[in-house]
XYZ file of C-alpha atoms in Angstrom:
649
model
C 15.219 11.473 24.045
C 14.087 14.174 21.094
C 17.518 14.147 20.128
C 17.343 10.058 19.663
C 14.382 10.625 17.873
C 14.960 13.115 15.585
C 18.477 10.780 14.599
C 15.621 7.708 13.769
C 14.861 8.895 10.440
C 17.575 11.651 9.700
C 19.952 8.413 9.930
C 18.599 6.639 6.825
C 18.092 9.714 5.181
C 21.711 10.462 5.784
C 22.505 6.664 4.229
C 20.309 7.897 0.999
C 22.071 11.199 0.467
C 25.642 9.653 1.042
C 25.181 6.631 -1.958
C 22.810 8.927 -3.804
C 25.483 12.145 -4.440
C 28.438 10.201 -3.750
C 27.894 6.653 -5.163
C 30.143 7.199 -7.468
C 32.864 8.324 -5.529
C 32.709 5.320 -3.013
C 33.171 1.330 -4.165
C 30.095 -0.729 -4.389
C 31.356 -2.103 -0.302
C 31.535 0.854 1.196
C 28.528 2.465 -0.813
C 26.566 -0.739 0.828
C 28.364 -0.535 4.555
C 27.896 2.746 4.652
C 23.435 2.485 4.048
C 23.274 -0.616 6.354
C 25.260 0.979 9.082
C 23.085 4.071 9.388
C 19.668 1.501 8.719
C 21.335 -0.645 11.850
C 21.853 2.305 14.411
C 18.434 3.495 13.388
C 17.089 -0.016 14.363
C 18.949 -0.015 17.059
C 17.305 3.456 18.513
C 13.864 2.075 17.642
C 14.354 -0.580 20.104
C 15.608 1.544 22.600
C 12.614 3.747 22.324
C 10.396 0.623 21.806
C 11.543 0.005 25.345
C 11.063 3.204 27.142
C 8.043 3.297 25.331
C 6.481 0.545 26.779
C 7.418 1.860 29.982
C 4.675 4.151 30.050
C 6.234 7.219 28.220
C 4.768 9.043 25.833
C 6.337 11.823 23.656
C 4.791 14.251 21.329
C 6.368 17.544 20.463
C 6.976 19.852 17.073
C 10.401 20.989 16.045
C 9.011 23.801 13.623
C 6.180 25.773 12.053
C 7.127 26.464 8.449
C 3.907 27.666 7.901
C 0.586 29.361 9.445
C -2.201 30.443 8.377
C -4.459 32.114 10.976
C -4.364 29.603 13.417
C -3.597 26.797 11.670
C -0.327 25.409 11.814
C 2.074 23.690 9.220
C 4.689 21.883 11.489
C 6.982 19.313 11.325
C 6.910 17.042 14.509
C 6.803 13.551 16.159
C 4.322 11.711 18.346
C 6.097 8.161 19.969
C 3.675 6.312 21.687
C 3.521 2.698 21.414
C 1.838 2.187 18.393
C 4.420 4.574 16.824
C 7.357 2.190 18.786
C 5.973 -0.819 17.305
C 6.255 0.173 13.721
C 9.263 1.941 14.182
C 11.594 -1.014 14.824
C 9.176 -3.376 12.284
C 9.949 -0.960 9.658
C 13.571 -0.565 10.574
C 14.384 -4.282 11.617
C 12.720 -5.629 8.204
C 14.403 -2.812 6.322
C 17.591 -3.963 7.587
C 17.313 -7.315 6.339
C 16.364 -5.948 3.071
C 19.588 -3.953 2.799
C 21.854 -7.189 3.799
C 19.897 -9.052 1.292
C 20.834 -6.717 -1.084
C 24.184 -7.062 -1.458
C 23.810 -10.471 -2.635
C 20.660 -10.109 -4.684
C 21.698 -7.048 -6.761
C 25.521 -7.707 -6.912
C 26.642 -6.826 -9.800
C 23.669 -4.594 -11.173
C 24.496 -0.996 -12.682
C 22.214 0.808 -10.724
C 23.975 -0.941 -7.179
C 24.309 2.255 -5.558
C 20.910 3.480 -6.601
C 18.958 0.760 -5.580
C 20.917 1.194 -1.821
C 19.890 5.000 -1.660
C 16.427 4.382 -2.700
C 15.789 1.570 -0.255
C 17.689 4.219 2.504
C 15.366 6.983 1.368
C 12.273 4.895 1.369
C 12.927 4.157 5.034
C 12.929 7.624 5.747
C 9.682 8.563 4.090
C 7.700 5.664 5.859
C 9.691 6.588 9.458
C 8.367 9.954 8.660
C 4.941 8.836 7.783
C 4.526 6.405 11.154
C 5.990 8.886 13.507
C 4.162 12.292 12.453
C 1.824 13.936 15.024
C -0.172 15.615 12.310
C -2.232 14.807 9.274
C -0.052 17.058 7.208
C 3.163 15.141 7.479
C 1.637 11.637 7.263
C 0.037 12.853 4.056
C 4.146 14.209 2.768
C 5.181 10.941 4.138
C 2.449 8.728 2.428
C 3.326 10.640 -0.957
C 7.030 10.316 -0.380
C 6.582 6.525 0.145
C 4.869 6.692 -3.050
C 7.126 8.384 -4.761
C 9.664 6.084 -4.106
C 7.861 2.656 -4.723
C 7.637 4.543 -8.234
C 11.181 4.758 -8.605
C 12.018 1.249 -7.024
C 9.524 -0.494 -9.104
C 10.483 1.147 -12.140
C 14.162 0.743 -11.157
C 14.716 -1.621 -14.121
C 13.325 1.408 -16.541
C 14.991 -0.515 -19.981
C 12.416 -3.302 -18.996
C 9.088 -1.698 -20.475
C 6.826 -4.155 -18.336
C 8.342 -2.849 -14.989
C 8.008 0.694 -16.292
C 4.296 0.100 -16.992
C 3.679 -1.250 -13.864
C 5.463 1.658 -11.728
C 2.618 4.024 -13.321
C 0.179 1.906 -12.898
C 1.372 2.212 -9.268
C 1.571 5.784 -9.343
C -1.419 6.482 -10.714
C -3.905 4.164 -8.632
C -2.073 5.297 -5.684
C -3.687 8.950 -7.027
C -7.051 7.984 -6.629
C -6.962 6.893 -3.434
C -4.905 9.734 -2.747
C -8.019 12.237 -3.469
C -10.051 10.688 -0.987
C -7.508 10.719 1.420
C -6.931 14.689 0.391
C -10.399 15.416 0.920
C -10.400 13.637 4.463
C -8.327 15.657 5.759
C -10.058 18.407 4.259
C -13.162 17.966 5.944
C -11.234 17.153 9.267
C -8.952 20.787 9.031
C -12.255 22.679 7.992
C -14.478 21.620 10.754
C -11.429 21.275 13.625
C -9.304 23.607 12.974
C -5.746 21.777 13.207
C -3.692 19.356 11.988
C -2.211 17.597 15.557
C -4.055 14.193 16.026
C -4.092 15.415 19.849
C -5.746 18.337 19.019
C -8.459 16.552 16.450
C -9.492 14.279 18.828
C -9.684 16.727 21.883
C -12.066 18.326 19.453
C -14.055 15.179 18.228
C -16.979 16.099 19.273
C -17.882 18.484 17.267
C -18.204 16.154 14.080
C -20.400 14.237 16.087
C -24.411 14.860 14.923
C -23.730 16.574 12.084
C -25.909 14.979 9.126
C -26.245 16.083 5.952
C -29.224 14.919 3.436
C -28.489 13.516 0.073
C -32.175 12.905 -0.554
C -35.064 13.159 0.747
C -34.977 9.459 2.133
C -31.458 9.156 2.782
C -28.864 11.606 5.133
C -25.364 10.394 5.932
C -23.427 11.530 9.006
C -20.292 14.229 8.581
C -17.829 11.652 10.675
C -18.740 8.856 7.978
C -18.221 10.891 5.191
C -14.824 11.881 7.254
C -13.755 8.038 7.606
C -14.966 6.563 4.363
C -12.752 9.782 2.390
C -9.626 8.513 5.008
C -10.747 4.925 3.909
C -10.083 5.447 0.815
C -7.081 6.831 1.087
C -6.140 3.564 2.639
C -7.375 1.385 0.112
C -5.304 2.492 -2.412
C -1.905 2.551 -0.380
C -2.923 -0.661 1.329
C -4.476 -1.896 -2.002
C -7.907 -2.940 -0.696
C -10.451 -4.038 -3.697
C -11.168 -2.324 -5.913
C -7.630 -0.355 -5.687
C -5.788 -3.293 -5.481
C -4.808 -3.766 -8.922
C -1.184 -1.798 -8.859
C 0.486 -4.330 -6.079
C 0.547 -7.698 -8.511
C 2.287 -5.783 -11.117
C 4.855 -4.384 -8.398
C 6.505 -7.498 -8.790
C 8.356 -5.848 -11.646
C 10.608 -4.680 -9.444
C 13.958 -6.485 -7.662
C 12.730 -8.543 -5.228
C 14.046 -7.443 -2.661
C 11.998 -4.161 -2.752
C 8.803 -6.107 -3.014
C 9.727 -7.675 0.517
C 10.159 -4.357 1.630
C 6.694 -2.809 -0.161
C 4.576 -5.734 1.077
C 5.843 -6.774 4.543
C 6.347 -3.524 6.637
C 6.313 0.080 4.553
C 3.927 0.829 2.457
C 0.837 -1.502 1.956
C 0.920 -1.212 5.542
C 0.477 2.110 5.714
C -2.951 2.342 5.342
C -3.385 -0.065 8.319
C -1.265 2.483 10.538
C -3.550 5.159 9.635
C -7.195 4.029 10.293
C -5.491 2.401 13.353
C -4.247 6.015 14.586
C -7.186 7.350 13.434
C -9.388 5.131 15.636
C -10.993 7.838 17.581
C -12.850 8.917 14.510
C -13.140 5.937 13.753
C -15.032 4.400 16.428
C -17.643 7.072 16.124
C -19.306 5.555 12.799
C -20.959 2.509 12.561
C -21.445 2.988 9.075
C -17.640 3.416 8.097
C -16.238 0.741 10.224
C -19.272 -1.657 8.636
C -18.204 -0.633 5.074
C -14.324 -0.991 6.214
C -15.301 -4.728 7.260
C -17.107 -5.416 3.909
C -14.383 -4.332 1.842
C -11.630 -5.916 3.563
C -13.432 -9.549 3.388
C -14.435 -9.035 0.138
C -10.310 -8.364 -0.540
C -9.408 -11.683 1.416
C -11.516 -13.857 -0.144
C -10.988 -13.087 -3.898
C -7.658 -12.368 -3.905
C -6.732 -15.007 -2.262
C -8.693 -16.929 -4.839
C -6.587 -15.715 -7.455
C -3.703 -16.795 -5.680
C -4.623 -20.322 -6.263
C -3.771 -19.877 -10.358
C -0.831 -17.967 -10.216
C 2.609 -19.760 -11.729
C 5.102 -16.430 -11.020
C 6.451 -17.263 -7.543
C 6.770 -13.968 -6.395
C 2.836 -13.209 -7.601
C 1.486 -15.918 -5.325
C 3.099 -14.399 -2.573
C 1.834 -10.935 -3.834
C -1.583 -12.194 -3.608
C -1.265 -13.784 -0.404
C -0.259 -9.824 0.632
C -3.793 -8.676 -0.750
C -5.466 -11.378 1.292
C -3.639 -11.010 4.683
C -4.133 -7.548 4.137
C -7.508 -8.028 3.749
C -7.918 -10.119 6.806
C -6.548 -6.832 8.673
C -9.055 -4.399 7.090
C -11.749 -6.437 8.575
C -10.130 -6.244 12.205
C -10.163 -2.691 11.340
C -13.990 -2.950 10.436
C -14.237 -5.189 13.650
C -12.735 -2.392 15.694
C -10.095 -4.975 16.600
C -7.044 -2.808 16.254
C -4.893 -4.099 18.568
C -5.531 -7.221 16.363
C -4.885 -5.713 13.009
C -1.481 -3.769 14.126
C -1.049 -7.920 15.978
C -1.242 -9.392 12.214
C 0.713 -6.019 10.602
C 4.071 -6.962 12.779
C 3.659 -10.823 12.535
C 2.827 -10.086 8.554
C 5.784 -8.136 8.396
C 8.410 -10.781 9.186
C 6.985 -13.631 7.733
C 5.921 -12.282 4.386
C 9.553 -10.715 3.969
C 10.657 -14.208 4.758
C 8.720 -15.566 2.031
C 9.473 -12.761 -1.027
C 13.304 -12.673 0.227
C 13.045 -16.924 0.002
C 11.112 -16.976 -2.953
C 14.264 -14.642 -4.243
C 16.757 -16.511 -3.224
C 15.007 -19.571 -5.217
C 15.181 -16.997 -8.674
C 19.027 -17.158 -7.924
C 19.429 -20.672 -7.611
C 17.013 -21.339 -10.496
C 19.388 -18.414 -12.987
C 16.507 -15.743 -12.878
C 13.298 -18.285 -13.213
C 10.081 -17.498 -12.084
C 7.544 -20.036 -13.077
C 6.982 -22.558 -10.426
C 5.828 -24.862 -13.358
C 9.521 -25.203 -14.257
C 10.865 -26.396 -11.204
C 10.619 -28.672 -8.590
C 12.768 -30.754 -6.098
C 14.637 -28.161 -5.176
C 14.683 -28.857 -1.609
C 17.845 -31.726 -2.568
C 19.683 -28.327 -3.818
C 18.518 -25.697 -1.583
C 17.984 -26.776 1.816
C 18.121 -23.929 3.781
C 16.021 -22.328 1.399
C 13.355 -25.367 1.991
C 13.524 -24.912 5.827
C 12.776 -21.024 5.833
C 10.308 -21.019 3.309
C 8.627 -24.131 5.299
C 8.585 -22.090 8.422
C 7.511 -18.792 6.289
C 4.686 -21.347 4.938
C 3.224 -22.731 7.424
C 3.374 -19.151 9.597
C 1.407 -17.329 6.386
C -1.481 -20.325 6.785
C -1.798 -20.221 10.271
C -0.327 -23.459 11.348
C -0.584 -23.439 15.305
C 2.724 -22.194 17.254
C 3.543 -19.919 14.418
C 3.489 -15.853 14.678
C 1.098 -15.999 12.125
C -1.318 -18.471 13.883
C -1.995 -16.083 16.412
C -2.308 -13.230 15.240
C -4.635 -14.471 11.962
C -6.887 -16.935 14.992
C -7.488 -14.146 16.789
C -9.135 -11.797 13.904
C -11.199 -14.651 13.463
C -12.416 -15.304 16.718
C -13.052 -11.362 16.992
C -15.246 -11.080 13.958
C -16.688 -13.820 14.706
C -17.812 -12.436 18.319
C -18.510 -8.835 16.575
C -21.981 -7.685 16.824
C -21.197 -5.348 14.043
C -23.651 -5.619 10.838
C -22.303 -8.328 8.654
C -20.323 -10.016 11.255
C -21.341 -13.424 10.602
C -21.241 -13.219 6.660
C -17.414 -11.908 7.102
C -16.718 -14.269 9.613
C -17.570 -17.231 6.907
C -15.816 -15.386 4.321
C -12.498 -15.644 7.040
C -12.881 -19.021 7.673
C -13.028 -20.314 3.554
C -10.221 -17.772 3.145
C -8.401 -19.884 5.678
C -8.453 -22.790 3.234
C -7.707 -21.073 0.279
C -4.713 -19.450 1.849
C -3.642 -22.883 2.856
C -3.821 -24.306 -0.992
C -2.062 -21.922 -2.657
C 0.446 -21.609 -0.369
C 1.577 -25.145 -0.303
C 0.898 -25.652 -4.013
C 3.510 -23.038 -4.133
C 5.952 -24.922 -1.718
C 4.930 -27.971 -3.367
C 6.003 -27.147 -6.847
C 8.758 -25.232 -6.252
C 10.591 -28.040 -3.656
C 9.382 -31.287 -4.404
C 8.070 -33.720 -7.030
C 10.209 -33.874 -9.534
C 12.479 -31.795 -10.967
C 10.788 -30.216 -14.162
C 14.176 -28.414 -14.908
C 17.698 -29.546 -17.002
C 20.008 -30.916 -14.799
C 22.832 -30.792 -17.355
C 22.589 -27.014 -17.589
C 23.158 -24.749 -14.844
C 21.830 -27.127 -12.223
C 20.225 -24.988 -8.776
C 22.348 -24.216 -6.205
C 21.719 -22.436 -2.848
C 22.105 -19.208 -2.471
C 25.460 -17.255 -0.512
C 25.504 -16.568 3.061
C 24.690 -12.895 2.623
C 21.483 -14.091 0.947
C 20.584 -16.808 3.372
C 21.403 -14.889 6.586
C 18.207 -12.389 6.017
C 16.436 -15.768 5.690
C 17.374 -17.228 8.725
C 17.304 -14.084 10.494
C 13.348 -13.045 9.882
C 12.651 -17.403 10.194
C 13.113 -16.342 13.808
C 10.432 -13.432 14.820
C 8.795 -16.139 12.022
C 8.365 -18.850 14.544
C 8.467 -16.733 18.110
C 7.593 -13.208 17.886
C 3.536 -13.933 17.475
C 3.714 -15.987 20.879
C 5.828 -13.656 22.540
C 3.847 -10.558 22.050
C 0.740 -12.425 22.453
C -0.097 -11.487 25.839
C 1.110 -8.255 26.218
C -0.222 -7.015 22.977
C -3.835 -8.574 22.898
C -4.210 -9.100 26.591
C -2.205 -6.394 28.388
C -2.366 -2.367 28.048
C 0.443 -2.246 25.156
C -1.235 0.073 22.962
C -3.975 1.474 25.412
C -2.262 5.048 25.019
C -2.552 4.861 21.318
C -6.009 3.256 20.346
C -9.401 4.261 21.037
C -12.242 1.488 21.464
C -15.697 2.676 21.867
C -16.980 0.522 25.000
C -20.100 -1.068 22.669
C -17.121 -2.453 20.268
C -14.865 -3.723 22.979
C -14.469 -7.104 21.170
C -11.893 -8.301 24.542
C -15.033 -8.613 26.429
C -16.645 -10.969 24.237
C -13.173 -13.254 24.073
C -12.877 -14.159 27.702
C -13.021 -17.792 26.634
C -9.259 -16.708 24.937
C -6.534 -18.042 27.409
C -3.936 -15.801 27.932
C -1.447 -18.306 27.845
C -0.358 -18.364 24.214
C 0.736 -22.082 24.689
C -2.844 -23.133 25.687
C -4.195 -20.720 22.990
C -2.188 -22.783 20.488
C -2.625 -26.279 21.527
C -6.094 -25.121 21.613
C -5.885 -23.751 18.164
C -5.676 -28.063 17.098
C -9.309 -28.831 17.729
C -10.687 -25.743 16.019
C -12.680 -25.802 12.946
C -9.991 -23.314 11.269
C -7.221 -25.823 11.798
C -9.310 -28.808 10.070
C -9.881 -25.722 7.134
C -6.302 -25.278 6.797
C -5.731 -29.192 6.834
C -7.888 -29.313 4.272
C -6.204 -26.916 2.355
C -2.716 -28.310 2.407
C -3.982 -32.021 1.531
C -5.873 -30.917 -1.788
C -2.976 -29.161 -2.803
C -0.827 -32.247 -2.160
C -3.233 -34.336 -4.282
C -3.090 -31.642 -6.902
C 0.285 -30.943 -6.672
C 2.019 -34.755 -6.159
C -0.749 -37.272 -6.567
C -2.418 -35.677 -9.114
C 0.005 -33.822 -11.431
C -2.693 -33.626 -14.209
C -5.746 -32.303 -12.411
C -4.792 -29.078 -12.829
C -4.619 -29.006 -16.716
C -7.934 -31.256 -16.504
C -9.934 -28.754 -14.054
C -8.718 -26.002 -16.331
C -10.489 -28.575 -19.383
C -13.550 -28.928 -18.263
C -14.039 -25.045 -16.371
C -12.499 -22.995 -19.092
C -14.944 -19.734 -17.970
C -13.752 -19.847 -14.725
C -10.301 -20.583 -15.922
C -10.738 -17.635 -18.314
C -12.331 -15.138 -15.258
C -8.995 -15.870 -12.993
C -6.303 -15.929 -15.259
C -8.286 -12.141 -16.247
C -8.156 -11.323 -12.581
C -11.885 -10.401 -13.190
C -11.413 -8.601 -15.698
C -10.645 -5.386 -13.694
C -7.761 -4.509 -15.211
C -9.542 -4.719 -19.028
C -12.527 -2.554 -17.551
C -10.118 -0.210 -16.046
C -8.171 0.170 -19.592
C -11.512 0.321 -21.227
C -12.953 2.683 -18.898
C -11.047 5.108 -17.077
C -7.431 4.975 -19.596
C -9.973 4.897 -22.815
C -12.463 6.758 -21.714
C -10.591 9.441 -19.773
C -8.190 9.307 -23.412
C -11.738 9.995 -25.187
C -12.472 12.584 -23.159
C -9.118 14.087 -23.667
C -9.447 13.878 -27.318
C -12.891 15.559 -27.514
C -11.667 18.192 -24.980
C -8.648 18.641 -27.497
C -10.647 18.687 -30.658
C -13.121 21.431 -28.901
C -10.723 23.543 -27.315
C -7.276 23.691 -29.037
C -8.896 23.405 -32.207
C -11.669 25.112 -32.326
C -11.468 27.756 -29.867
C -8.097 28.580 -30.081
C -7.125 27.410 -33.258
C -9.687 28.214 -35.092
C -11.896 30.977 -33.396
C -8.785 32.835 -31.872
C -6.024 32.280 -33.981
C -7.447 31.859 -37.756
C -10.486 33.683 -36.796
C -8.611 36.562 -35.901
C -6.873 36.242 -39.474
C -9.783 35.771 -41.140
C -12.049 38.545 -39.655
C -8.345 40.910 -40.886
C -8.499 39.606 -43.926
C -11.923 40.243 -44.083
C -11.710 43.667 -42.711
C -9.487 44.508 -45.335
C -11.675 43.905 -48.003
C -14.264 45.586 -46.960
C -12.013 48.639 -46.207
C -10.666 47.812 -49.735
C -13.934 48.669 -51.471
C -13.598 52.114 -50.231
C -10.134 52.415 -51.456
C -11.517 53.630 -55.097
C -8.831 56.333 -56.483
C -11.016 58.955 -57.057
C -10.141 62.268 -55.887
C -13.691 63.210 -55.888
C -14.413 60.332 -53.985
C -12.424 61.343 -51.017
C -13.629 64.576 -50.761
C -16.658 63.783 -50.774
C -16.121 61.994 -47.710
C -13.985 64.442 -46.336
C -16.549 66.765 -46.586
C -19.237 64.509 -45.111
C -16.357 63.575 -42.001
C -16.585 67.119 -40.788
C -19.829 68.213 -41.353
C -20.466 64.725 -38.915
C -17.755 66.582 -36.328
C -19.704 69.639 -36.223
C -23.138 68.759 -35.802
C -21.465 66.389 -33.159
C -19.497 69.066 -31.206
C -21.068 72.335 -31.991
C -24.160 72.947 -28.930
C -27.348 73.511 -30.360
C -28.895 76.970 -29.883
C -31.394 77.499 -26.958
């Protein structure tokens, strides 16, 4: 079994190496065979794992120390329980539909082979990240995912938008990045190690440790511990306020933002605090803040989604607020719930960004949902997957995503955390707003009428290796959240994996939950979320069909609101004004202080000048008189020998 574990990732990295070096050397078909076929057996040894997994096996091992100081060790190693098995063959499965997609998608692009070792390599990374046993290599994974996304969304680099928007990646990701830095910190300093097994073996002493910020206020060492990992998670995860990179990511091909958003790396943040639960659990404080933040993401966000015309940002904003919603099972201590909406998220949402793609092919590269409609005559398969992908993102009962998103809700809404009930109401209204924009989107884009010339280059549907992904993912789409229902909510799936502290034990407050998914969904009909998300998809049919106009006349008559959303809040302005201007400011006064006046012009002039000076004070003694120097000759050695000859006793 280490052997099949160790191929898992080596095998895409293997793909990336082969079409990165040799690209050039191999056609475009066997540069593209060659990534998919090592993606596929590495999906195909995820499930086998997944499966001995489940049967109650556990593995956690190191293959090296390349480093140690004292007793703390630098090693490279794996721990494969079942939360590790479950995002093993999401990443890998979704991954593999990317790659397939890809051949259709970028055919014909320069940087083919590029794009197909990237993808390959950013497998790797986020394999590496999910199946580490230590801080250490999740933090070399989480940069190396990073890294990539940087490349991949800058992968167009002549287009100077997608260029901008990689940095703006980069750099956000940074910040969060320091937090996360100084979380582990804390955690190595006052543990001693690295291995999760050995951190939480020695838990206990973080536990009472309090340090006073004021007089009237002292915070606990584990919260300061959790909220530094938090952070770290709101940044790769893109949680408010750090959530301002993952919009513009849309720069990049689409088929990398299926791969970004649905099961890599906006979900690694959720894979951390979920593996991290054991620390966790332990502050009240953290996991309260964790559930603020996370509501506060699904509700705005979402918010924003409802003015978006780019197709691919309305599904980017539906990411923030479904990421959002599993922050707050975070928050809620509702894990198994969170990692529940992570793997139905995963298929769903790549459904959606790999649909919406396929309608930027049949439309010849168009993006504003404004300038179609009716499309559903030309691309019907299209229309069904993105209808299933739809109603599975809203919640519609049946659907993966129905039970997964229910179920948060019900938890939060059981919680007896602080803030409970405010979150839970923020939920619920996020329920309809996720339901409007996301059928104002499927609205406009396939059916009214057609807001497009029919004369020139009319829409067609998309190839088979484009629509195959499609129907492909519409499956775990429809099934996979009714399947794993039971066994992941209800049964001990991820027992070996997640720590619940017995006063947050939300199951024990859901006993009125049947465990048969069937009831649970025909149950889901008479719900007050259901009537939310009716709600939802009739005003955006009025809006959308009855009411064409409404939209331009709400924008009319609330042109400050209009203003506020079309600014996204204006967060990206105060960021530019703030941290780029002001940290530029700072750079300038920095640069005017020290390059120019301390070492321009006290070290290197100054030194000139007092030389130049030197010299003409030397140069008054330079007189030409012979007299002159003998004099003080004479008055040079009469200074020696008072100075060296002893004075008589």
């Amino acid at each position: 079994m280490k052997s099949i574990l160790i191929f898992i990732p080596l095998l895409p990295l293997l793909g990336a190496a082969i079409t990165g070096f040799f690209g050039k050397k191999l056609t475009t078909t066997y540069a593209h065979r060659l990534a998919i076929l090592f993606v596929l057996m590495s999906t195909c040894l995820s499930l086998y794992v997944l499966g001995d997994v489940l049967g109650k096996n556990f593995y956690e091992f190191s293959l090296f120390t390349w480093a140690q100081i004292g007793e703390l060790k630098f090693e490279i190693g794996f721990l494969v329980d079942s939360l590790t098995a479950l995002m093993m063959l999401v990443v890998t499965s979704v991954s593999l539909m990317v790659h397939i997609y890809t051949i259709g998608y970028m055919k014909g692009d320069p940087g083919y082979r590029r794009f197909f070792s990237y993808i390959s390599l950013f497998t790797f990374a986020m394999l590496m990240l999910v199946m580490s046993n230590n801080l250490l290599q999740l933090f070399f994974g989480w940069e190396a995912v990073g890294l990539v996304s940087y490349l991949l969304i800058g992968f167009w680099f002549k287009k100077e938008t997608a260029i901008h928007a990689s940095l703006k990646a980069f750099l956000v990701n940074r910040v969060g990045d320091v937090g996360f830095l100084m979380g582990i910190g804390l955690v190595v300093y006052f543990t001693g190690s690295l291995n999760y097994m050995e951190i939480f073996d020695s838990v206990s002493i973080l536990v009472d440790r309090e340090y006073s910020l004021f007089d009237w206020w002292s915070v606990s060492l584990l919260t300061i511990i959790c909220i530094c990992l938090f952070i770290g998670a709101m940044g790769k995860s893109a949680q408010f306020p750090l959530h301002v990179w993952l919009p513009d990511s849309m720069e990049g091909p689409t088929p990398i933002s299926a791969l970004i958003h649905a099961a890599t790396m906006v979900t690694a943040g959720i894979f951390m605090v979920s593996r991290m639960s054991p620390i966790f659990e332990l502050s009240e404080h953290a996991l309260i803040f964790i559930m603020i933040i996370g509501s506060i993401t699904a509700l705005f966000m979402g918010i924003l989604g409802m003015v978006q015309n780019d197709i691919k940002k309305v599904v980017a904003y539906s990411t923030l607020s479904q990421l959002g919603y599993m922050t707050v099972a975070l928050g809620a201590s509702a894990y198994s719930l969170a990692m529940f909406h992570l793997i139905t998220h995963a298929f769903f949402k790549a459904l959606l960004f790999l649909a919406a793609g396929s309608v930027i092919i049949g439309m010849h590269h168009e993006q504003d949902i404004r300038k179609m409609g009716g499309l559903y005559k030309f691309m019907p398969i299209t229309w069904v997957v993105s209808l299933i992908g739809t109603l599975s993102l809203i919640g519609f009962p049946f659907l993966s995503g129905f039970y997964s998103k229910d179920l948060i809700i019900l938890a939060v809404g059981v919680s007896n955390s602080g803030f409970a009930g405010f979150v839970h109401l923020v939920l619920e209204i996020g329920v309809f707003i996720t339901a409007f924009y996301s059928f104002r989107m499927f609205l406009l884009v396939f059916h009214g009428t057609p807001r497009f010339s029919l004369d020139k280059n009319a829409p067609h549907e998309s190839n088979f290796v484009v629509v195959l992904p499609l129907i492909l993912l519409a499956i775990p789409s429809i099934f996979l959240g009714g399947v794993i229902f039971e066994p992941l909510v209800f049964s001990s799936w991820l027992d070996d994996a997640i720590y619940i502290s017995p006063n947050h034990d939300f199951l024990i407050n859901m006993d009125f939950v049947s465990s048969s998914f069937f009831e649970f969904a025909l149950h889901g009909f008479s719900t007050p979320t259901f009537w939310l998300l009716l709600s939802g998809v009739i005003c955006a049919y009025l809006i959308v069909i009855i009411f064409p106009k409404s939209a331009a006349y709400l924008s009319k008559n609330f042109p400050r609101l209009n203003i506020l959303l079309k600014e996204k809040y204006y967060l990206d302005r105060f960021n530019f004004w703030f941290f780029a201007s002001g940290s530029r400011l700072i750079g300038e006064k920095l640069f005017k202080f020290s390059d120019r006046a301390l070492i321009d012009d006290l070290l290197v002039n100054g030194t000139a000048k007092l030389v130049s000076r030197a010299g003409l004070l030397m140069r008054i003694a330079q007189t030409g008189y012979l007299y002159h120097y003998a004099i003080v000759m004479f008055l040079a050695i009469a200074l020696m020998l008072w100075w060296f000859i002893p004075e008589s006793n």
